[in-house]
Structures are given as structure tokens and as C-alpha cells.
Short mmCIF file of C-alpha atoms in Angstrom, two decimals:
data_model
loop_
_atom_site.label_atom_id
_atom_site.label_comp_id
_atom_site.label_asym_id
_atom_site.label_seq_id
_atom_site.Cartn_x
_atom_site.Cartn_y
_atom_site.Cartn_z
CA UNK A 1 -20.03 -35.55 35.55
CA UNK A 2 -17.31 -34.11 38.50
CA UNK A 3 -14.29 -35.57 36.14
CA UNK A 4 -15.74 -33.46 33.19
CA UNK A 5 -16.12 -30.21 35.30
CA UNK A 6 -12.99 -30.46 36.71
CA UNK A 7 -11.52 -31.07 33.20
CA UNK A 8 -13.39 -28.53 32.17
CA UNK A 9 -11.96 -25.88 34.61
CA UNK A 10 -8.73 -27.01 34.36
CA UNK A 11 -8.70 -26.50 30.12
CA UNK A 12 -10.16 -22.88 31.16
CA UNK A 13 -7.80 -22.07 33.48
CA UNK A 14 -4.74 -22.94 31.06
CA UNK A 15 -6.49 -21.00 28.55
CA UNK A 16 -6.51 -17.98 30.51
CA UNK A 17 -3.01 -17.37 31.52
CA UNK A 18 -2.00 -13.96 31.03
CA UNK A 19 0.05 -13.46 28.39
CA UNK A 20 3.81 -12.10 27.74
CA UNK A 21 5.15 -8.79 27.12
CA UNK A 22 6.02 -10.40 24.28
CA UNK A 23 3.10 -12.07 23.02
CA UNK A 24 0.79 -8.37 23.62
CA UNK A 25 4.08 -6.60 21.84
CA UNK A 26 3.38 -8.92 18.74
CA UNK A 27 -0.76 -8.58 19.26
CA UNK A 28 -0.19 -5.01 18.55
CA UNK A 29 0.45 -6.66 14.67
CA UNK A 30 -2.97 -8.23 14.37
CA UNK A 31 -5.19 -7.12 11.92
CA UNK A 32 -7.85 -7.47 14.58
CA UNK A 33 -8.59 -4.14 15.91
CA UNK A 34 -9.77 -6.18 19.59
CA UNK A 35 -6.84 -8.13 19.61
CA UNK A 36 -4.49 -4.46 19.09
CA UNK A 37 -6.85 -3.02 21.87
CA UNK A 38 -6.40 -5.66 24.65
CA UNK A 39 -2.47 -5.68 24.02
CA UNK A 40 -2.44 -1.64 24.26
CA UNK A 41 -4.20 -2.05 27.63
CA UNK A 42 -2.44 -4.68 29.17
CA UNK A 43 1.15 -3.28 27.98
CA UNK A 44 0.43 -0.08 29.28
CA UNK A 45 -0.92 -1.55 33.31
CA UNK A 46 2.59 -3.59 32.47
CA UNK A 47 4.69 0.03 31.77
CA UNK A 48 6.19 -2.06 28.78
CA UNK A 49 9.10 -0.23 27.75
CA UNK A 50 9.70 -2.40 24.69
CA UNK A 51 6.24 -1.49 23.48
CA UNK A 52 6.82 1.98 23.05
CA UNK A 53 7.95 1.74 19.34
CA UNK A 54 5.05 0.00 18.31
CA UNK A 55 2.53 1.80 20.35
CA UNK A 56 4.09 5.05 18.42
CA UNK A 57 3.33 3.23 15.09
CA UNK A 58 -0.05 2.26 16.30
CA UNK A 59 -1.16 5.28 16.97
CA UNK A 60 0.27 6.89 14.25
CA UNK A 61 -0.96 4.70 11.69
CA UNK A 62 -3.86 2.32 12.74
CA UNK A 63 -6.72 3.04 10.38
CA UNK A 64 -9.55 2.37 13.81
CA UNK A 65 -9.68 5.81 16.00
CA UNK A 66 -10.68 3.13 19.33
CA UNK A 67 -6.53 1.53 18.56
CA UNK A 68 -5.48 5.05 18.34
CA UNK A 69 -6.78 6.03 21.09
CA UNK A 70 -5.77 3.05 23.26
CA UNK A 71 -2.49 3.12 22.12
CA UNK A 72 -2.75 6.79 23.19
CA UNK A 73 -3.53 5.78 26.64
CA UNK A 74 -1.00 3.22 26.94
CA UNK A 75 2.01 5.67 26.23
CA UNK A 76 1.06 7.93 29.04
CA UNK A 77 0.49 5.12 31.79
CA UNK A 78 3.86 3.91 30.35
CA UNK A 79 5.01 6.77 31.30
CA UNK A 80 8.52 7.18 29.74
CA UNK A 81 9.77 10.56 28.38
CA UNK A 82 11.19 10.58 24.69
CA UNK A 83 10.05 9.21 21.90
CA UNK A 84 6.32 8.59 23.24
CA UNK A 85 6.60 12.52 24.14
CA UNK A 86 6.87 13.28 19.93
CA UNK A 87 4.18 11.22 18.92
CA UNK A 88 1.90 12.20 21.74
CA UNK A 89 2.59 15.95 20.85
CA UNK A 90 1.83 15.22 17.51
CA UNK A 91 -1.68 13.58 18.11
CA UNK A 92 -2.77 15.76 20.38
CA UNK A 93 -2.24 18.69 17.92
CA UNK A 94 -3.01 16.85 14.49
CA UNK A 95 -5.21 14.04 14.67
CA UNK A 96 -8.44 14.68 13.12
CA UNK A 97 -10.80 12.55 16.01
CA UNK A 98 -11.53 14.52 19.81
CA UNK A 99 -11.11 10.88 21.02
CA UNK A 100 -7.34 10.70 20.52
CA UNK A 101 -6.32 13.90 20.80
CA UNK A 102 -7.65 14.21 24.17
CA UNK A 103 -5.76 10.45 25.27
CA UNK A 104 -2.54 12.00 23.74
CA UNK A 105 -3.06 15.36 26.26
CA UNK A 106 -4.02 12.40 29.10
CA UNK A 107 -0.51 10.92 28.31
CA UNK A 108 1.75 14.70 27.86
CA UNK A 109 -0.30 15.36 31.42
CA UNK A 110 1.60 11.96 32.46
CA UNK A 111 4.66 12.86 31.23
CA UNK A 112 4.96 16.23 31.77
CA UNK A 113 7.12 15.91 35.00
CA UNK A 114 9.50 13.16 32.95
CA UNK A 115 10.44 15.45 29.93
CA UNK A 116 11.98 18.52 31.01
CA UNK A 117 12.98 18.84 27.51
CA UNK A 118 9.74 19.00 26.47
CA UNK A 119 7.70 20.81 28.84
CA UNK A 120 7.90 23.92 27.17
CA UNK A 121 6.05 22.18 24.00
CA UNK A 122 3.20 19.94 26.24
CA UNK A 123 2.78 22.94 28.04
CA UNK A 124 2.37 25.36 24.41
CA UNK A 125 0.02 22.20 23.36
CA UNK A 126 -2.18 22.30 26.46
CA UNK A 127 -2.01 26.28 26.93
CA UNK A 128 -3.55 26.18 22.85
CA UNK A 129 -5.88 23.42 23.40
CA UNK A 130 -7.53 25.32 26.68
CA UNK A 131 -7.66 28.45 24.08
CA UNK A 132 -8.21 27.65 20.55
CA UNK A 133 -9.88 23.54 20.58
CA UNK A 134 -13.51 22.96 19.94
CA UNK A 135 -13.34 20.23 22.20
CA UNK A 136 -14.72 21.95 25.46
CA UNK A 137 -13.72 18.05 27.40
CA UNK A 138 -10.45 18.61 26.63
CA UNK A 139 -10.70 22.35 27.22
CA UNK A 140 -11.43 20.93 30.72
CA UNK A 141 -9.36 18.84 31.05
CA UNK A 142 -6.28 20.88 30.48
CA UNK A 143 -7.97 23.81 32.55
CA UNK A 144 -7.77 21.57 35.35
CA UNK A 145 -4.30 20.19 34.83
CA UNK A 146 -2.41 23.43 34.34
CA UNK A 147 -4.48 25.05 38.11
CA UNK A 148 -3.25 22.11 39.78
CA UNK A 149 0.11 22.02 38.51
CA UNK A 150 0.44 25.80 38.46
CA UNK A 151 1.11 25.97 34.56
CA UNK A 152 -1.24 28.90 33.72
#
């Protein structure tokens, strides 16, 4: 009975390794909407780099708002200015769930300090969403931001 427990733990263990950068990068292909989820997460507590291109296409074109929104989340907490600055901008001004547009305005406040070429826009994006949005959460959210960082 001890030999097959310990067998037992051992076969659990293995399958439990974390996996690559790699391996989530290629996860984000699945056509399991879990499987694009956990990679989003675990790239983003990574700061992947190399998954910014495919987190972009993610959340630009995954059909399930809950991807969207992860992938969202994982291009702020990535937190590199450029590319993940456009798409972000985008969302946060176009996509038709509260959900991900108020991830993508979580990510532009992460990224606001990064892209001085861009501040102007997350700042136009946030200064329209505390006026204009019917989303009073993000309305708060971006209240909050901009008296903290002095963006008002």
C-alpha cells in the first residue's frame, strides 16, 4: 500500500511541473477557452515578452469575453509599452463587453508610466471613460487613477 502512494505522489508530482514560456505561448492556440485562460495568467505573473503578439491576437479576436479579458490582464502585468499599448487602447474604447474594457484601462493604468508616447491617448481614453462610459466601475476606477497620479 506505501509503494503505491509513493508511486502515486511521485506520477502527481511529475504531472504538475510548471510549464514553459513556451508551452503557455502555444496554449494560447487551444481551442479550449480554460486552457487559453491558464496560459494568459501564468504568462503574464511570468512578464513574457514573447507572448505579447499573441496575447494582442487573443484579445483581439477570441470569440469568449473571460480569454479577452484575461489576455487583457496579462498585457498590463506584462507591462511593456508598444504594441500591447495599441491593442489595449483599442479595447478599452471599442469592445462591446464592460469586462474587457475595464482589464484593457487596468493594463493602460500599468503602462501609463512606460509609454510616454502614448500617454496623451491612455490619458484621452481614461479622461472619456470617467466622463462619457456607462460603466460607473470603470468610471471609478479611472477617477481614482488619474487623483493619485495627478492626471485630472
Amino acid at each position: 500500500v506505501i509503494s503505491a502512494i509513493a508511486v502515486f505522489l511521485i506520477a502527481v508530482s511529475l504531472g504538475a511541473q510548471e510549464k514553459s514560456s513556451d508551452q503557455y505561448i502555444s496554449d494560447l492556440q487551444s481551442s479550449d477557452p480554460l486552457v487559453q485562460i491558464e496560459a494568459c495568467r501564468n504568462l503574464g505573473k511570468k512578464k513574457e515578452t514573447n507572448a505579447i503578439n499573441p496575447l494582442i491576437q487573443l484579445l483581439q479576436n477570441a470569440g469568449d469575453r473571460e480569454v479577452k479579458w484575461n489576455a487583457a490582464m496579462a498585457l498590463g502585468m506584462i507591462g511593456k509599452a508598444g504594441p500591447a499599448t495599441d491593442a489595449l487602447l483599442m479595447s478599452a474604447r471599442e469592445d462591446k463587453t464592460k469586462a474587457v474594457r475595464y482589464a484593457s484601462l487596468l493594463g493602460l493604468a500599468n503602462l501609463i508610466k512606460d509609454d510616454s508616447e502614448k500617454s496623451a491617448q491612455i490619458k484621452e481614453v481614461m479622461q472619456w471613460t470617467k466622463k462619457e462610459s456607462d460603466d460607473d466601475l470603470a468610471k471609478d476606477l479611472v477617477t481614482k487613477f488619474m487623483e493619485k497620479h495627478g492626471l485630472e
